[in-house]
PDB file of C-alpha atoms in Angstrom:
ATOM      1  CA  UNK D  57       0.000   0.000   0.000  1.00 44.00           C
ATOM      2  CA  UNK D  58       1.283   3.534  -0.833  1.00 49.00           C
ATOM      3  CA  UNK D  59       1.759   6.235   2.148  1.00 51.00           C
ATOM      4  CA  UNK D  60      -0.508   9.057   1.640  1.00 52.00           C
ATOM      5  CA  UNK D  61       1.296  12.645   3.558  1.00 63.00           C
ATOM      6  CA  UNK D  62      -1.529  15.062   3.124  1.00 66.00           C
ATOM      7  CA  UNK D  63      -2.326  14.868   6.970  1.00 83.00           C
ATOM      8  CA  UNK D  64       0.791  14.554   8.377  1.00 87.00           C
ATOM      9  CA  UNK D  65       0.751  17.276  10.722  1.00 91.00           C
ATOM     10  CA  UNK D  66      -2.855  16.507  12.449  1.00 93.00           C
ATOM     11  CA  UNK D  67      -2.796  15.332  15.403  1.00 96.00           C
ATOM     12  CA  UNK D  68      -6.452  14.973  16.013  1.00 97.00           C
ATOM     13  CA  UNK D  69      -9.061  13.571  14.176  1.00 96.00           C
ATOM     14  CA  UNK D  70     -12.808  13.402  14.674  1.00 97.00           C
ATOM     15  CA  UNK D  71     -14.799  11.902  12.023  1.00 96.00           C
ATOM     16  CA  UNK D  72     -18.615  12.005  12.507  1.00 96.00           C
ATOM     17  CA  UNK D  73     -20.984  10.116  10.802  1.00 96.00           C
ATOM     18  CA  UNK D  74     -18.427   9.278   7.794  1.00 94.00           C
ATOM     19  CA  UNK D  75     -18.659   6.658   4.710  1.00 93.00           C
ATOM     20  CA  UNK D  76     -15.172   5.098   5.167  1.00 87.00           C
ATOM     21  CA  UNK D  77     -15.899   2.541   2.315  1.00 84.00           C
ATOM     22  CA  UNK D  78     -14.199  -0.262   3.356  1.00 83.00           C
ATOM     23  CA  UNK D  79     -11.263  -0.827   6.017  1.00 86.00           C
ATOM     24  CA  UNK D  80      -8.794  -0.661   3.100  1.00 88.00           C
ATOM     25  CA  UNK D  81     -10.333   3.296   2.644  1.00 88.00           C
ATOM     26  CA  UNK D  82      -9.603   3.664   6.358  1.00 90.00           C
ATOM     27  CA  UNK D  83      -5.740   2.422   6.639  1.00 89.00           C
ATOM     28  CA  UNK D  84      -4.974   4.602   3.672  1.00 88.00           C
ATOM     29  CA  UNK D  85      -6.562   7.549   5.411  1.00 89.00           C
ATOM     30  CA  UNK D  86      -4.392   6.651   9.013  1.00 90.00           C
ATOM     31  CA  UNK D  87      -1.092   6.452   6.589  1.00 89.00           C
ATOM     32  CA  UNK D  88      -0.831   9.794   6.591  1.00 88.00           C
ATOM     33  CA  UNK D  89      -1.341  11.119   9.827  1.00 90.00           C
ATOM     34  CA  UNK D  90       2.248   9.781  11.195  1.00 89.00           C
ATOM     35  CA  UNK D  91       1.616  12.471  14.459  1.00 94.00           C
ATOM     36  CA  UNK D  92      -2.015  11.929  15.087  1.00 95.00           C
ATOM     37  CA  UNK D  93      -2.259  11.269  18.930  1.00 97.00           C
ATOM     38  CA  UNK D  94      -6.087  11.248  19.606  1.00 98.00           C
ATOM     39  CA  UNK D  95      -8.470   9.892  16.729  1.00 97.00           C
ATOM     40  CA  UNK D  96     -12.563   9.392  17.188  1.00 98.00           C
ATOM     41  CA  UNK D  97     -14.799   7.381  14.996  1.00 97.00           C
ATOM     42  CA  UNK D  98     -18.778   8.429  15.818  1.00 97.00           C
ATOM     43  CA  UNK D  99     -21.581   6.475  14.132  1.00 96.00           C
ATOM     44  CA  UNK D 100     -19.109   5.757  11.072  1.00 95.00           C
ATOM     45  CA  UNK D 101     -20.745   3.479   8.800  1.00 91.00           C
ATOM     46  CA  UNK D 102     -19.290   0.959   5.977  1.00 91.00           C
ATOM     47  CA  UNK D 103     -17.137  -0.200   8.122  1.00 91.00           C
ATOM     48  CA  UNK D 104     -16.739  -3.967   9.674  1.00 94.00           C
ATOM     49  CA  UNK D 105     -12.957  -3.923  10.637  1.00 95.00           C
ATOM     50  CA  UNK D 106     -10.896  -1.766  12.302  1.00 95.00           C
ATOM     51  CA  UNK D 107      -7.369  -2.195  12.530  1.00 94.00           C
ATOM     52  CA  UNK D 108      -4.866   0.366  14.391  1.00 93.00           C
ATOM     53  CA  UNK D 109      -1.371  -0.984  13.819  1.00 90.00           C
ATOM     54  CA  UNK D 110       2.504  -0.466  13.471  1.00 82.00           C
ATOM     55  CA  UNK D 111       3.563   1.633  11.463  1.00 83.00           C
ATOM     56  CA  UNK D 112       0.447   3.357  11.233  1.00 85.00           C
ATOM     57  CA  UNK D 113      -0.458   6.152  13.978  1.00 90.00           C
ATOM     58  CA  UNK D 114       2.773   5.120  16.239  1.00 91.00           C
ATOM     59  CA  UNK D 115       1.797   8.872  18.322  1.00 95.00           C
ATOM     60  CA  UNK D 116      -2.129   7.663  18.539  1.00 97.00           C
ATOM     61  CA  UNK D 117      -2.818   7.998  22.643  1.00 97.00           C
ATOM     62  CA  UNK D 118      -6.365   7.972  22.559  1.00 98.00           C
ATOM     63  CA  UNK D 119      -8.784   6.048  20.022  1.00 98.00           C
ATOM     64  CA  UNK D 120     -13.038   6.783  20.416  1.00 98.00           C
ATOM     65  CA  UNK D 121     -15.250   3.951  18.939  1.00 97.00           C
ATOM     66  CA  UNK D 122     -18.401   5.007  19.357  1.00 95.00           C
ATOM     67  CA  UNK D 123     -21.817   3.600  17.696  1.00 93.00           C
ATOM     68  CA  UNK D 124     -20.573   2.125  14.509  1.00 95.00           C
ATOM     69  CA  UNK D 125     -23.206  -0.155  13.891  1.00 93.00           C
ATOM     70  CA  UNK D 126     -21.675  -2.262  11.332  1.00 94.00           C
ATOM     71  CA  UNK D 127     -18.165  -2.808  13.034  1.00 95.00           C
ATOM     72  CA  UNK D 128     -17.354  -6.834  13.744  1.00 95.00           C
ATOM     73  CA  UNK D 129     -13.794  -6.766  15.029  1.00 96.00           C
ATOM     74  CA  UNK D 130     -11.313  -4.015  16.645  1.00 96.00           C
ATOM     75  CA  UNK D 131      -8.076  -5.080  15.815  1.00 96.00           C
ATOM     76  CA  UNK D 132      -5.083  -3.055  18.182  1.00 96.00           C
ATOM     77  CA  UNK D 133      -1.526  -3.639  17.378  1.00 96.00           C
ATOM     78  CA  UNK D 134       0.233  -0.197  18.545  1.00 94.00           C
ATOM     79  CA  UNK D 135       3.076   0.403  21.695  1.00 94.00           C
ATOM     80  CA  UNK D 136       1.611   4.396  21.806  1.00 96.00           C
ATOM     81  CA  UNK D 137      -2.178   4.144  22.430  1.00 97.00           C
ATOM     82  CA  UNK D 138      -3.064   4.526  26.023  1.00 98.00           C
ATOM     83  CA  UNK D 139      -7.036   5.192  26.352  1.00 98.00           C
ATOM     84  CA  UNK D 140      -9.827   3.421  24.885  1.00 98.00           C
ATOM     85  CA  UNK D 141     -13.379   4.710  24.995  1.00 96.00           C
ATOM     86  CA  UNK D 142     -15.783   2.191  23.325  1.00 94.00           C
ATOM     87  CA  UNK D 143     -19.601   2.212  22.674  1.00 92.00           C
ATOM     88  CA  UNK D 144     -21.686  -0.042  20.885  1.00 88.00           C
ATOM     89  CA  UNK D 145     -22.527  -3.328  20.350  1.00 87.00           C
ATOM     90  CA  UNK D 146     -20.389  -6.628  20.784  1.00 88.00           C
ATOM     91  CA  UNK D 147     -17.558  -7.168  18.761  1.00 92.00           C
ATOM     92  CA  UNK D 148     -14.455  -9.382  18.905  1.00 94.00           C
ATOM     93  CA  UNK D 149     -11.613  -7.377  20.429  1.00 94.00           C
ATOM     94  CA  UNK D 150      -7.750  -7.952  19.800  1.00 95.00           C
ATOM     95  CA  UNK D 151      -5.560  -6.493  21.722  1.00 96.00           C
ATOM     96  CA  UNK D 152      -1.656  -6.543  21.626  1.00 95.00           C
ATOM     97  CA  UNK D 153      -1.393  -2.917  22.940  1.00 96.00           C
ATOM     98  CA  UNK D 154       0.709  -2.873  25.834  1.00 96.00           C
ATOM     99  CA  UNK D 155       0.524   0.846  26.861  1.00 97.00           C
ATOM    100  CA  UNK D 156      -3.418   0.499  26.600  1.00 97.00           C
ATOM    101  CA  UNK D 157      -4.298   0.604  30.218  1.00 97.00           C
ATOM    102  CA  UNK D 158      -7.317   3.164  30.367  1.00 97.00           C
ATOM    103  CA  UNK D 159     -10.956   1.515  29.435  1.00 97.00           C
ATOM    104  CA  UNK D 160     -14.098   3.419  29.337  1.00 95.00           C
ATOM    105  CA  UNK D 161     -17.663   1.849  28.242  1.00 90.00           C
ATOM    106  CA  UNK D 162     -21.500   2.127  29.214  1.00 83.00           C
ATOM    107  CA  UNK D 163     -22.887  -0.717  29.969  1.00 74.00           C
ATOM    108  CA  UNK D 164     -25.939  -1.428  28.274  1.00 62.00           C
ATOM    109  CA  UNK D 165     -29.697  -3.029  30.032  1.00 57.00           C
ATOM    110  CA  UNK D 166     -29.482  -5.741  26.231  1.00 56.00           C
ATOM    111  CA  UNK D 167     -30.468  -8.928  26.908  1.00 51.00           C
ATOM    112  CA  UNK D 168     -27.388  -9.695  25.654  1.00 50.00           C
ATOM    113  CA  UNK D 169     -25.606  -7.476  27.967  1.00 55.00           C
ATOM    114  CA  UNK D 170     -27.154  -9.376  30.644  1.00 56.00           C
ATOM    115  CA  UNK D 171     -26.554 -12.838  29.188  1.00 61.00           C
ATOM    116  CA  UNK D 172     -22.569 -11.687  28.638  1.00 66.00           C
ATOM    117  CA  UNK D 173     -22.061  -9.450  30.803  1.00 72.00           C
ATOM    118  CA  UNK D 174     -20.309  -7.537  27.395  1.00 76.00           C
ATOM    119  CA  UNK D 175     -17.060  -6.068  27.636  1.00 83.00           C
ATOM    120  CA  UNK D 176     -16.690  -6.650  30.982  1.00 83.00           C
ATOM    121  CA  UNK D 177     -16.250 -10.075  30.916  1.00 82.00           C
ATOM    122  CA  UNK D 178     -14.029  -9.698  28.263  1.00 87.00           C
ATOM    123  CA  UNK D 179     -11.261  -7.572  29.876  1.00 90.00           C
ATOM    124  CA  UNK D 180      -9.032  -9.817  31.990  1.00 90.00           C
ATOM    125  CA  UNK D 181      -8.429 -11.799  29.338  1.00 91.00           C
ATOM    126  CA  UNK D 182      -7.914  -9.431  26.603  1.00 93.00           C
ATOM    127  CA  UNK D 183      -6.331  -6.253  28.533  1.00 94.00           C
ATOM    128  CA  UNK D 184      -4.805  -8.059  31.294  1.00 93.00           C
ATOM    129  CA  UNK D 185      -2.544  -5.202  32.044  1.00 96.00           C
ATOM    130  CA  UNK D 186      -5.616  -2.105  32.690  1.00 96.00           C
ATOM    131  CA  UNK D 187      -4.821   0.121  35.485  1.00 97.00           C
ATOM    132  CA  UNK D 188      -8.308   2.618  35.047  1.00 97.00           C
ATOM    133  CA  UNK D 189     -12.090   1.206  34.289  1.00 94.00           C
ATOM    134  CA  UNK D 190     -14.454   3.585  33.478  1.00 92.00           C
ATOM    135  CA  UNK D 191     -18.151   1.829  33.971  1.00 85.00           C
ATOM    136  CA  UNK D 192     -21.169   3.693  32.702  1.00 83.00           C
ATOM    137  CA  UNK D 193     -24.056   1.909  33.715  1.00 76.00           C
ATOM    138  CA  UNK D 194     -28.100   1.862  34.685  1.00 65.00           C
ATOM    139  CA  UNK D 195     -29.586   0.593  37.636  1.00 55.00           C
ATOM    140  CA  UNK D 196     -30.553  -2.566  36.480  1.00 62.00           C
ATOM    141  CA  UNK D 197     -27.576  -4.358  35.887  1.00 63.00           C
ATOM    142  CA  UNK D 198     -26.704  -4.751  39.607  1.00 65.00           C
ATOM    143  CA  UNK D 199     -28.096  -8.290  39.861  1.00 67.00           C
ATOM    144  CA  UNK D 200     -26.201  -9.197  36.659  1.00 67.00           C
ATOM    145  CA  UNK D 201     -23.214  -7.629  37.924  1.00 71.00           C
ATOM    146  CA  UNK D 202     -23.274  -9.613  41.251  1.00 72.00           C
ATOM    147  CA  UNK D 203     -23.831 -12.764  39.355  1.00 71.00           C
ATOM    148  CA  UNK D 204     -21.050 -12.893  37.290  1.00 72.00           C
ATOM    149  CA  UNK D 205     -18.369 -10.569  38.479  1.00 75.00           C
ATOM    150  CA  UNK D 206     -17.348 -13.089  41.226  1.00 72.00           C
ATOM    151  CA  UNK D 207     -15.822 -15.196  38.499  1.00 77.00           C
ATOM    152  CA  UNK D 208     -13.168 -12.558  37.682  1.00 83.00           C
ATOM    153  CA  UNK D 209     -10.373 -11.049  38.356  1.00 89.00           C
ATOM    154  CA  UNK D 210      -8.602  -7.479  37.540  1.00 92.00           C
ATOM    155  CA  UNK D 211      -5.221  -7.954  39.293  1.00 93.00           C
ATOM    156  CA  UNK D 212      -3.635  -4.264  37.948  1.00 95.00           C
ATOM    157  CA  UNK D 213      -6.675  -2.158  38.161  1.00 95.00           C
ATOM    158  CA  UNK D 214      -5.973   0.457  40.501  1.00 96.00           C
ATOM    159  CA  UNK D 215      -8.634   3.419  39.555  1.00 96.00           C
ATOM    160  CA  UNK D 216     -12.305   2.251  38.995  1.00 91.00           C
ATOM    161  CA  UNK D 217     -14.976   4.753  38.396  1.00 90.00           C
ATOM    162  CA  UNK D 218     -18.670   3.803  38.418  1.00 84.00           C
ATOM    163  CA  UNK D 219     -20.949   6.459  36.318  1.00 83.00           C
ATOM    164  CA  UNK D 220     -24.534   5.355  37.212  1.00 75.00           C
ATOM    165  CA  UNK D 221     -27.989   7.074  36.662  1.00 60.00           C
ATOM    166  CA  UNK D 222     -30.526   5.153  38.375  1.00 60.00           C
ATOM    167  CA  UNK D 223     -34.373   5.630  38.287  1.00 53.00           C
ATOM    168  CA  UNK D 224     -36.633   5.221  41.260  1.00 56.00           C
ATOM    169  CA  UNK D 225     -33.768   3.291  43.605  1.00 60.00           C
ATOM    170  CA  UNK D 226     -29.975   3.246  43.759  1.00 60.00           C
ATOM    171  CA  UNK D 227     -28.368  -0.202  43.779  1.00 64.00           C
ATOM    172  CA  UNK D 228     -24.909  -0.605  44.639  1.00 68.00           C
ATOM    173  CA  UNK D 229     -24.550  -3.984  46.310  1.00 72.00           C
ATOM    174  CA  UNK D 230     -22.258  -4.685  43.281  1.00 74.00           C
ATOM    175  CA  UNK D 231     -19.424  -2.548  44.131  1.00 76.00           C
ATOM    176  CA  UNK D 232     -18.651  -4.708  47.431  1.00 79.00           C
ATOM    177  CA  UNK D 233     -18.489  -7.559  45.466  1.00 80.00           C
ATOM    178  CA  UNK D 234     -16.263  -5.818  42.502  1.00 80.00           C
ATOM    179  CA  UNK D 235     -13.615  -4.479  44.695  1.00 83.00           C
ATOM    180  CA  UNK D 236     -12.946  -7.829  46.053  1.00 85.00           C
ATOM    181  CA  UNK D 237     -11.669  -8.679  41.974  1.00 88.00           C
ATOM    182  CA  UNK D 238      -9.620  -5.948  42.212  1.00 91.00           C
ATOM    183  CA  UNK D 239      -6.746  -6.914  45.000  1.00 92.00           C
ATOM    184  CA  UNK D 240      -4.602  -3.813  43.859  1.00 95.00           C
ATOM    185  CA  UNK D 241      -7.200  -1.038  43.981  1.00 94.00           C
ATOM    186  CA  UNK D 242      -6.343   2.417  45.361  1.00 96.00           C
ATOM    187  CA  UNK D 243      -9.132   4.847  43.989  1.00 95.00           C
ATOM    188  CA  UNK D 244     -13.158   4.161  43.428  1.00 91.00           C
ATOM    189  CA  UNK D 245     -15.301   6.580  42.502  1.00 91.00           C
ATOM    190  CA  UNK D 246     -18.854   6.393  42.475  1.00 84.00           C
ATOM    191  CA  UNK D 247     -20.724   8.958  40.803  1.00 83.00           C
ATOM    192  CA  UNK D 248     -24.465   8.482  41.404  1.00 76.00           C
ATOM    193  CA  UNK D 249     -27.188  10.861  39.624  1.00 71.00           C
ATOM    194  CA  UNK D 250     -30.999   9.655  40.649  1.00 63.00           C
ATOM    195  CA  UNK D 251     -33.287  10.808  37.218  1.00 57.00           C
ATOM    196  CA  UNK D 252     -37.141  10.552  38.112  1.00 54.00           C
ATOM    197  CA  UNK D 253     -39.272   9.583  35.857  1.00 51.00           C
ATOM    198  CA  UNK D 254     -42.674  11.355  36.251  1.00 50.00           C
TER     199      UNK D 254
END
C-alpha cells in the first residue's frame, strides 16, 4: 500500500458520521497522519474492521469507537495508544497494545448485555494489564453484575470509576463484590445521579 502525507501534521481527528468505504479506505486515510495522537470514529458506517497498527499512527494515545453499527472486530496492534473509549454493540476485540491501560464503556440493560455481561467479561483476558475502568451503567444491571463478576479477576486495576444514573432506587450492592476482583485497587469513585421519571 502507498503512504498518503496530506495529513501529516494533524494530530487529532474526529470523524462524525463518515462513509469510510471499506477498512482498506480507512488504513490509507491513518497512513498519513504519522503524528495523530487522539483519533474518534462516531456512528461511522461501511465499516466492519478496524485495525490500528505499526507503522500506522505510532503517536495515537487515545482512540473513540463510538456507535458504529456495522463494526465486527477491533483489531489493536500499537506500543503508543493509552485510552480506549468504546460504545456499541459486541464485537471481537484484539488487543496486543501494551501501553493500553485506560478503558471506558456504558454498559448497556441488552439482553445480551445481561446474558454476557459484554465487555466486561471480556477484559481480563484481553487487557490483562488495565490500570483505570471507566463503567457507565443503569440501575438494572446490579443483579447481573453480582452474578457474574465473582468469576473474575482485575489484578492491575488500581482506579475504577462507576458512572450510574438510576431511576426510582440506587443499587450498589455490586461494588462490594467488585472491589474484592480488584486486589490492587487504590481509587473508586462512584458517581451516582438519581433521574425521576414522572
Amino acid at each position: 500500500m502507498s503512504y498518503n502525507n496530506g495529513f501529516s501534521t494533524l494530530t487529532t481527528m474526529d470523524l462524525f458520521r463518515v462513509d469510510l468505504k471499506s477498512e482498506v479506505h480507512l488504513r490509507f486515510l491513518l497512513s498519513s497522519c504519522s503524528n495523530l495522537e487522539w483519533l474518534g470514529l462516531c456512528e461511522c458506517y461501511n465499516l466492519e474492521n478496524i485495525t490500528i497498527e505499526n507503522p500506522f499512527c505510532q503517536k495515537l494515545k487515545y482512540l473513540n469507537v463510538s456507535l458504529c453499527q456495522q463494526l465486527k472486530k477491533l483489531v489493536l496492534h500499537n506500543t503508543s495508544l493509552e485510552t480506549l473509549e468504546y460504545k456499541g454493540r459486541e464485537i471481537e476485540l484484539v488487543f496486543d497494545a501494551p501501553r493500553l491501560t485506560t478503558f471506558y464503556s456504558p454498559v448497556s440493560d441488552t439482553s445480551a448485555c445481561h446474558k454476557k455481561l459484554w465487555p466486561i467479561l471480556k477484559l481480563p483476558t484481553v487487557l490483562p494489564q488495565m490500570e483505570t475502568l471507566i463503567l457507565e451503567c443503569s440501575c438494572f444491571m446490579g443483579e447481573v453484575m453480582k452474578n457474574k463478576l465473582p468469576a473474575l479477576t482485575f489484578p492491575w486495576l488500581r482506579h475504577l470509576e462507576v458512572i450510574k444514573v438510576a431511576t426510582f432506587r440506587q443499587d450498589l450492592g455490586w461494588v462490594a463484590i467488585i472491589l474484592k476482583t480488584c486486589p490492587v485497587l487504590r481509587r473508586l469513585e462512584l458517581h451516582v445521579s438519581l433521574s425521576v421519571i414522572s
